[in-house]
Amino acid sequence: MVPEMKLKLCLLGILFSTLVGNAMAADAGLRYINTRGNVRCGTPNDNQIFAYKDEDGVWQGISVEICRMLSTAIFGRSDRIQMVQVPEVLVSKALATNKIDVMVGGLPYSATNEISTKAAPVDILYYDRLTFLSRGAGKAKSMKDFKGERVCIAQDPDDLKRLMSYSEHYNLDLQPATYQTASGAKANFLLHRCRLLAGNYMLLQDMLVNTPSGLEDVEMLPETVAERAVYLYALKDNTTLRTILKWVINASKFAEDVGLTQENYKLNLGSKNPEIMNLLGVDEKLWTRFKLEPTWVQIMLKERGNYGEIFDKAFGEKSRFKIKRGKNNLLRNGGLITSEPFL
């Protein structure tokens, strides 16, 4: 073989190895998580509805519940978690550099984010909505009574566009005062620099519950500026991990859909229904193919419950937030939450 051909073949071999190596690195599946021994979950805010440490130093909040679910599926125990606060503008970088494995919400789903970031949506976790807190709303009969008022709002391009579209549609001439973070918008609202504060309903409800001083004349308005689905995100190139995460989240929804609860799941361990056998790991083959702990759903149900039970304990009727399920109910109960079969 002539030297030139040998050189070309050598270069082609190096190029092929590099491409294969890069592809394997991108689609790492659970490799980094298993090597590290925990799941790193990004969360948008350190408030008490998403993620916070209680008096005993134990993580609480809906982002934490999602992370515990992932830990249970991968390790067979719910405590292998690491919570990381990540601002919206750094989500893509945090996923690409393995600072986090997943992002629980914190990034609006839009065409721009889909095409320009490395974060890919896995599944809908729950639904939220953009709405208002108001001062002195007692005498207001409609939003017309807030015409021309200043609105404190975080500097989120999507939310700002929705707010201005809403204002224009109803001829309200609302005056946005933008701040770099939701915390900044909240602080300036508390300083009476705006009569209205725009934000996600769940974040505003957290504020009402956990900011007792300075909110005596503040109330939540019933208006909805825009509906918003909150997603779980993972690295776009890691298709294996995204597939695993999709079915882990689906498992909690499916458990509620078929009536499996914290109290009754043991009664179904003898079921001959193939979907129940797959879900509970009585037939281990399906979860083993995902390289997950086969009986992890049993552990989840024992410790945390199904999707609805987790929702209610985190920010629903059994929590101090008392947020009604609404669109976060199952489809057959008037909500938008659906599940896929386990066959």
Short mmCIF file of C-alpha atoms in Angstrom, two decimals:
data_model
loop_
_atom_site.label_atom_id
_atom_site.label_comp_id
_atom_site.label_asym_id
_atom_site.label_seq_id
_atom_site.Cartn_x
_atom_site.Cartn_y
_atom_site.Cartn_z
CA MET A 1 0.00 0.00 0.00
CA VAL A 2 1.39 3.37 -0.99
CA PRO A 3 2.29 5.78 1.81
CA GLU A 4 -0.34 8.34 0.70
CA MET A 5 -3.15 5.79 0.97
CA LYS A 6 -1.93 4.63 4.38
CA LEU A 7 -1.96 8.24 5.57
CA LYS A 8 -5.51 8.77 4.27
CA LEU A 9 -6.75 5.59 5.94
CA CYS A 10 -5.07 6.61 9.19
CA LEU A 11 -6.69 10.04 9.08
CA LEU A 12 -10.08 8.52 8.29
CA GLY A 13 -9.68 6.16 11.23
CA ILE A 14 -8.86 9.03 13.58
CA LEU A 15 -11.83 11.04 12.28
CA PHE A 16 -14.21 8.09 12.70
CA SER A 17 -12.97 7.42 16.23
CA THR A 18 -13.40 11.07 17.13
CA LEU A 19 -16.95 11.19 15.77
CA VAL A 20 -17.95 7.98 17.54
CA GLY A 21 -16.33 9.20 20.76
CA ASN A 22 -18.14 12.52 20.60
CA ALA A 23 -21.45 10.79 19.94
CA MET A 24 -20.95 8.44 22.90
CA ALA A 25 -19.98 11.37 25.12
CA ALA A 26 -23.08 13.31 24.09
CA ASP A 27 -25.46 10.35 24.49
CA ALA A 28 -24.01 9.32 27.83
CA GLY A 29 -27.23 7.82 29.14
CA LEU A 30 -26.86 7.23 32.89
CA ARG A 31 -23.06 6.89 32.79
CA TYR A 32 -22.18 10.17 34.53
CA ILE A 33 -25.00 9.80 37.06
CA ASN A 34 -23.98 6.26 38.00
CA THR A 35 -20.29 7.16 38.21
CA ARG A 36 -21.02 10.16 40.43
CA GLY A 37 -23.54 8.31 42.57
CA ASN A 38 -26.25 10.98 42.59
CA VAL A 39 -28.65 12.94 40.39
CA ARG A 40 -27.94 16.65 39.98
CA CYS A 41 -31.19 18.51 39.56
CA GLY A 42 -31.39 22.14 38.53
CA THR A 43 -34.13 24.24 40.08
CA PRO A 44 -35.09 27.81 39.12
CA ASN A 45 -35.57 29.37 42.56
CA ASP A 46 -34.61 28.78 46.17
CA ASN A 47 -38.13 29.52 47.39
CA GLN A 48 -40.27 27.21 49.44
CA ILE A 49 -42.50 25.92 46.68
CA PHE A 50 -39.71 24.66 44.40
CA ALA A 51 -36.69 23.78 46.53
CA TYR A 52 -35.54 24.70 50.04
CA LYS A 53 -34.02 23.10 53.13
CA ASP A 54 -36.27 22.78 56.15
CA GLU A 55 -35.24 23.25 59.79
CA ASP A 56 -33.73 19.77 59.83
CA GLY A 57 -31.64 20.45 56.72
CA VAL A 58 -33.81 18.20 54.54
CA TRP A 59 -34.64 19.31 51.01
CA GLN A 60 -38.34 20.01 50.35
CA GLY A 61 -40.38 21.33 47.41
CA ILE A 62 -41.82 20.10 44.12
CA SER A 63 -38.44 20.21 42.31
CA VAL A 64 -37.04 18.04 45.09
CA GLU A 65 -39.92 15.56 44.78
CA ILE A 66 -39.19 15.15 41.06
CA CYS A 67 -35.49 14.68 41.79
CA ARG A 68 -36.24 12.07 44.48
CA MET A 69 -38.34 10.19 41.94
CA LEU A 70 -35.41 10.07 39.52
CA SER A 71 -33.04 8.97 42.29
CA THR A 72 -35.41 6.17 43.28
CA ALA A 73 -35.66 4.94 39.70
CA ILE A 74 -31.89 4.90 39.15
CA PHE A 75 -30.52 3.91 42.56
CA GLY A 76 -33.50 2.29 44.30
CA ARG A 77 -33.39 4.99 47.00
CA SER A 78 -34.61 8.57 47.07
CA ASP A 79 -31.74 10.33 48.84
CA ARG A 80 -29.12 10.31 46.06
CA ILE A 81 -29.86 13.88 44.99
CA GLN A 82 -28.05 17.18 44.65
CA MET A 83 -30.11 20.33 44.15
CA VAL A 84 -28.49 23.15 42.16
CA GLN A 85 -30.01 26.60 41.70
CA VAL A 86 -29.68 27.59 38.03
CA PRO A 87 -30.90 30.88 36.50
CA GLU A 88 -32.79 30.60 33.22
CA VAL A 89 -29.94 32.10 31.16
CA LEU A 90 -27.52 29.39 32.38
CA VAL A 91 -29.70 26.28 31.96
CA SER A 92 -28.23 25.30 28.59
CA LYS A 93 -24.64 25.72 29.78
CA ALA A 94 -25.31 23.87 33.04
CA LEU A 95 -26.65 20.85 31.13
CA ALA A 96 -23.86 20.92 28.53
CA THR A 97 -21.11 21.01 31.18
CA ASN A 98 -22.68 18.35 33.44
CA LYS A 99 -23.22 20.83 36.24
CA ILE A 100 -26.73 19.37 36.28
CA ASP A 101 -28.27 16.24 34.77
CA VAL A 102 -31.80 17.60 34.54
CA MET A 103 -33.55 20.94 34.91
CA VAL A 104 -36.88 20.97 36.71
CA GLY A 105 -38.78 23.81 35.04
CA GLY A 106 -37.08 27.19 34.95
CA LEU A 107 -36.97 27.50 31.16
CA PRO A 108 -39.96 28.58 29.05
CA TYR A 109 -40.70 26.20 26.19
CA SER A 110 -40.47 28.16 22.95
CA ALA A 111 -39.24 27.74 19.38
CA THR A 112 -36.27 30.00 20.14
CA ASN A 113 -35.18 27.95 23.16
CA GLU A 114 -35.73 24.70 21.25
CA ILE A 115 -33.43 25.68 18.37
CA SER A 116 -30.82 27.79 20.17
CA THR A 117 -30.10 25.93 23.43
CA LYS A 118 -28.81 22.50 24.37
CA ALA A 119 -31.82 21.90 26.64
CA ALA A 120 -34.56 19.64 25.33
CA PRO A 121 -37.98 19.16 26.95
CA VAL A 122 -38.61 15.64 28.24
CA ASP A 123 -42.18 15.77 29.51
CA ILE A 124 -44.70 18.13 31.08
CA LEU A 125 -44.40 18.10 34.87
CA TYR A 126 -47.34 20.36 35.62
CA TYR A 127 -49.18 23.44 34.39
CA ASP A 128 -48.82 26.98 35.72
CA ARG A 129 -50.09 30.37 34.58
CA LEU A 130 -48.86 33.95 34.36
CA THR A 131 -51.01 36.18 36.58
CA PHE A 132 -50.89 39.17 38.96
CA LEU A 133 -50.56 40.09 42.59
CA SER A 134 -52.12 43.46 43.31
CA ARG A 135 -52.16 46.11 46.01
CA GLY A 136 -55.47 47.69 46.90
CA ALA A 137 -57.55 45.46 44.66
CA GLY A 138 -60.57 45.54 47.00
CA LYS A 139 -62.34 48.36 45.16
CA ALA A 140 -61.38 47.18 41.67
CA LYS A 141 -64.25 45.74 39.64
CA SER A 142 -62.18 44.71 36.61
CA MET A 143 -58.71 45.05 35.11
CA LYS A 144 -59.85 48.41 33.66
CA ASP A 145 -59.34 49.78 37.17
CA PHE A 146 -55.60 49.03 36.79
CA LYS A 147 -55.23 50.89 33.50
CA GLY A 148 -51.85 52.61 33.20
CA GLU A 149 -50.44 51.00 36.37
CA ARG A 150 -46.80 49.97 36.73
CA VAL A 151 -46.16 46.21 36.71
CA CYS A 152 -43.06 44.72 38.31
CA ILE A 153 -41.93 41.72 36.26
CA ALA A 154 -38.79 39.62 35.83
CA GLN A 155 -36.81 40.32 32.66
CA ASP A 156 -38.07 37.27 30.79
CA PRO A 157 -38.64 38.05 27.08
CA ASP A 158 -41.48 35.52 26.75
CA ASP A 159 -43.36 36.73 29.82
CA LEU A 160 -42.83 40.36 28.84
CA LYS A 161 -44.27 39.71 25.37
CA ARG A 162 -47.27 37.93 26.88
CA LEU A 163 -47.85 40.79 29.32
CA MET A 164 -47.72 43.45 26.60
CA SER A 165 -49.97 41.39 24.33
CA TYR A 166 -52.48 41.05 27.17
CA SER A 167 -52.29 44.78 27.92
CA GLU A 168 -52.79 45.72 24.27
CA HIS A 169 -55.67 43.26 23.80
CA TYR A 170 -57.62 44.74 26.71
CA ASN A 171 -56.43 48.35 26.16
CA LEU A 172 -54.89 48.53 29.65
CA ASP A 173 -51.72 50.52 28.87
CA LEU A 174 -49.83 48.63 31.60
CA GLN A 175 -46.32 49.98 32.27
CA PRO A 176 -43.77 47.16 32.79
CA ALA A 177 -40.89 47.74 35.20
CA THR A 178 -38.44 44.93 34.44
CA TYR A 179 -35.90 43.42 36.83
CA GLN A 180 -33.19 40.85 36.22
CA THR A 181 -34.77 38.20 38.46
CA ALA A 182 -38.14 37.29 39.93
CA SER A 183 -36.66 38.09 43.35
CA GLY A 184 -35.82 41.60 42.14
CA ALA A 185 -39.35 42.11 40.84
CA LYS A 186 -40.75 40.87 44.16
CA ALA A 187 -38.48 43.16 46.21
CA ASN A 188 -39.49 46.25 44.26
CA PHE A 189 -43.17 45.34 44.50
CA LEU A 190 -42.75 45.10 48.29
CA LEU A 191 -41.18 48.57 48.20
CA HIS A 192 -44.39 49.89 46.60
CA ARG A 193 -42.68 50.73 43.30
CA CYS A 194 -45.44 48.94 41.38
CA ARG A 195 -49.08 48.33 42.09
CA LEU A 196 -48.99 45.01 40.23
CA LEU A 197 -46.54 42.12 40.28
CA ALA A 198 -46.65 39.70 37.33
CA GLY A 199 -45.36 36.17 37.68
CA ASN A 200 -46.17 32.48 37.70
CA TYR A 201 -49.12 31.68 39.95
CA MET A 202 -47.21 29.10 42.01
CA LEU A 203 -44.33 31.49 42.62
CA LEU A 204 -46.73 34.25 43.68
CA GLN A 205 -48.60 31.86 45.96
CA ASP A 206 -45.30 30.98 47.63
CA MET A 207 -44.73 34.69 48.15
CA LEU A 208 -48.14 35.15 49.80
CA VAL A 209 -47.54 32.22 52.16
CA ASN A 210 -43.92 32.89 53.07
CA THR A 211 -43.68 36.71 53.08
CA PRO A 212 -45.98 37.64 55.97
CA SER A 213 -44.97 41.30 56.40
CA GLY A 214 -45.83 43.99 53.87
CA LEU A 215 -48.58 42.00 52.15
CA GLU A 216 -51.59 42.98 54.24
CA ASP A 217 -53.39 44.65 51.32
CA VAL A 218 -52.10 42.29 48.63
CA GLU A 219 -54.18 39.65 46.88
CA MET A 220 -54.01 37.36 43.87
CA LEU A 221 -56.08 38.48 40.90
CA PRO A 222 -58.17 35.87 39.05
CA GLU A 223 -56.93 36.98 35.62
CA THR A 224 -54.76 34.69 33.50
CA VAL A 225 -52.27 36.45 31.24
CA ALA A 226 -51.06 33.18 29.72
CA GLU A 227 -51.07 29.46 30.44
CA ARG A 228 -47.70 27.76 30.81
CA ALA A 229 -46.65 24.13 30.79
CA VAL A 230 -43.67 23.43 33.07
CA TYR A 231 -41.24 20.88 31.62
CA LEU A 232 -38.45 18.62 32.78
CA TYR A 233 -35.36 19.31 30.64
CA ALA A 234 -32.28 17.26 29.81
CA LEU A 235 -29.32 17.62 27.45
CA LYS A 236 -30.59 17.53 23.88
CA ASP A 237 -27.86 15.15 22.68
CA ASN A 238 -28.42 12.63 25.48
CA THR A 239 -31.32 10.82 23.86
CA THR A 240 -30.97 7.76 26.09
CA LEU A 241 -31.35 9.79 29.27
CA ARG A 242 -34.28 11.73 27.83
CA THR A 243 -36.06 8.46 26.98
CA ILE A 244 -35.46 7.11 30.49
CA LEU A 245 -36.69 10.32 32.13
CA LYS A 246 -39.82 10.38 29.98
CA TRP A 247 -40.91 6.96 31.19
CA VAL A 248 -39.97 7.64 34.80
CA ILE A 249 -42.25 10.70 34.87
CA ASN A 250 -44.92 8.79 32.99
CA ALA A 251 -44.81 6.03 35.63
CA SER A 252 -46.02 8.38 38.38
CA LYS A 253 -48.87 9.63 36.18
CA PHE A 254 -49.83 6.13 35.05
CA ALA A 255 -49.87 4.90 38.65
CA GLU A 256 -52.53 7.47 39.48
CA ASP A 257 -54.39 6.78 36.24
CA VAL A 258 -54.81 3.09 37.13
CA GLY A 259 -55.60 3.80 40.79
CA LEU A 260 -52.35 2.73 42.47
CA THR A 261 -51.80 4.70 45.68
CA GLN A 262 -49.55 4.80 48.71
CA GLU A 263 -52.14 2.73 50.59
CA ASN A 264 -53.19 0.10 48.07
CA TYR A 265 -50.22 -0.63 45.81
CA LYS A 266 -49.29 -3.80 47.73
CA LEU A 267 -52.72 -5.23 47.00
CA ASN A 268 -51.87 -5.10 43.29
CA LEU A 269 -48.56 -6.99 43.46
CA GLY A 270 -50.40 -10.17 42.49
CA SER A 271 -52.11 -8.56 39.50
CA LYS A 272 -51.94 -10.44 36.20
CA ASN A 273 -52.46 -7.25 34.21
CA PRO A 274 -49.25 -6.97 32.14
CA GLU A 275 -49.15 -3.16 32.47
CA ILE A 276 -49.36 -3.34 36.26
CA MET A 277 -46.74 -6.10 36.30
CA ASN A 278 -44.41 -3.97 34.16
CA LEU A 279 -45.01 -0.81 36.19
CA LEU A 280 -44.47 -2.39 39.61
CA GLY A 281 -41.51 -4.48 38.44
CA VAL A 282 -43.24 -7.79 39.19
CA ASP A 283 -42.12 -8.54 35.66
CA GLU A 284 -38.62 -7.05 35.79
CA LYS A 285 -37.82 -7.14 32.09
CA LEU A 286 -39.10 -3.67 31.07
CA TRP A 287 -37.38 -1.58 33.76
CA THR A 288 -34.24 -3.71 33.41
CA ARG A 289 -34.07 -2.73 29.74
CA PHE A 290 -34.09 0.90 30.89
CA LYS A 291 -31.22 -0.03 33.27
CA LEU A 292 -33.30 1.08 36.25
CA GLU A 293 -34.13 -0.54 39.58
CA PRO A 294 -37.00 -2.93 38.61
CA THR A 295 -39.10 -2.32 41.74
CA TRP A 296 -38.50 1.43 41.97
CA VAL A 297 -42.18 2.31 41.47
CA GLN A 298 -43.05 0.24 44.53
CA ILE A 299 -40.49 2.24 46.52
CA MET A 300 -41.84 5.52 45.15
CA LEU A 301 -45.43 4.62 46.00
CA LYS A 302 -44.45 3.53 49.50
CA GLU A 303 -42.46 6.70 50.25
CA ARG A 304 -44.07 9.45 48.13
CA GLY A 305 -47.22 8.14 46.43
CA ASN A 306 -48.43 8.58 42.85
CA TYR A 307 -48.46 11.78 40.77
CA GLY A 308 -51.57 13.17 42.44
CA GLU A 309 -50.38 12.35 45.95
CA ILE A 310 -47.00 13.98 45.29
CA PHE A 311 -48.74 17.08 43.89
CA ASP A 312 -51.07 17.40 46.87
CA LYS A 313 -48.27 17.06 49.42
CA ALA A 314 -45.90 19.44 47.61
CA PHE A 315 -48.25 22.33 46.84
CA GLY A 316 -51.82 21.04 46.77
CA GLU A 317 -54.56 20.60 49.33
CA LYS A 318 -52.31 18.78 51.82
CA SER A 319 -49.69 21.55 51.77
CA ARG A 320 -49.73 25.05 53.19
CA PHE A 321 -50.05 26.45 49.66
CA LYS A 322 -53.50 24.93 49.04
CA ILE A 323 -53.18 25.15 45.26
CA LYS A 324 -56.09 23.41 43.53
CA ARG A 325 -55.11 20.83 40.95
CA GLY A 326 -57.18 22.34 38.12
CA LYS A 327 -55.36 21.59 34.87
CA ASN A 328 -52.97 19.37 36.86
CA ASN A 329 -55.71 16.83 37.38
CA LEU A 330 -56.05 13.71 35.26
CA LEU A 331 -57.79 14.15 31.92
CA ARG A 332 -60.73 12.04 33.05
CA ASN A 333 -61.14 14.36 36.05
CA GLY A 334 -61.23 17.54 33.97
CA GLY A 335 -57.48 18.27 33.88
CA LEU A 336 -54.78 17.91 31.22
CA ILE A 337 -52.55 15.21 32.76
CA THR A 338 -52.36 12.05 30.67
CA SER A 339 -50.22 8.91 30.76
CA GLU A 340 -48.95 6.37 28.24
CA PRO A 341 -49.45 2.58 28.57
CA PHE A 342 -46.78 0.33 30.06
CA LEU A 343 -46.64 -2.48 27.53
#
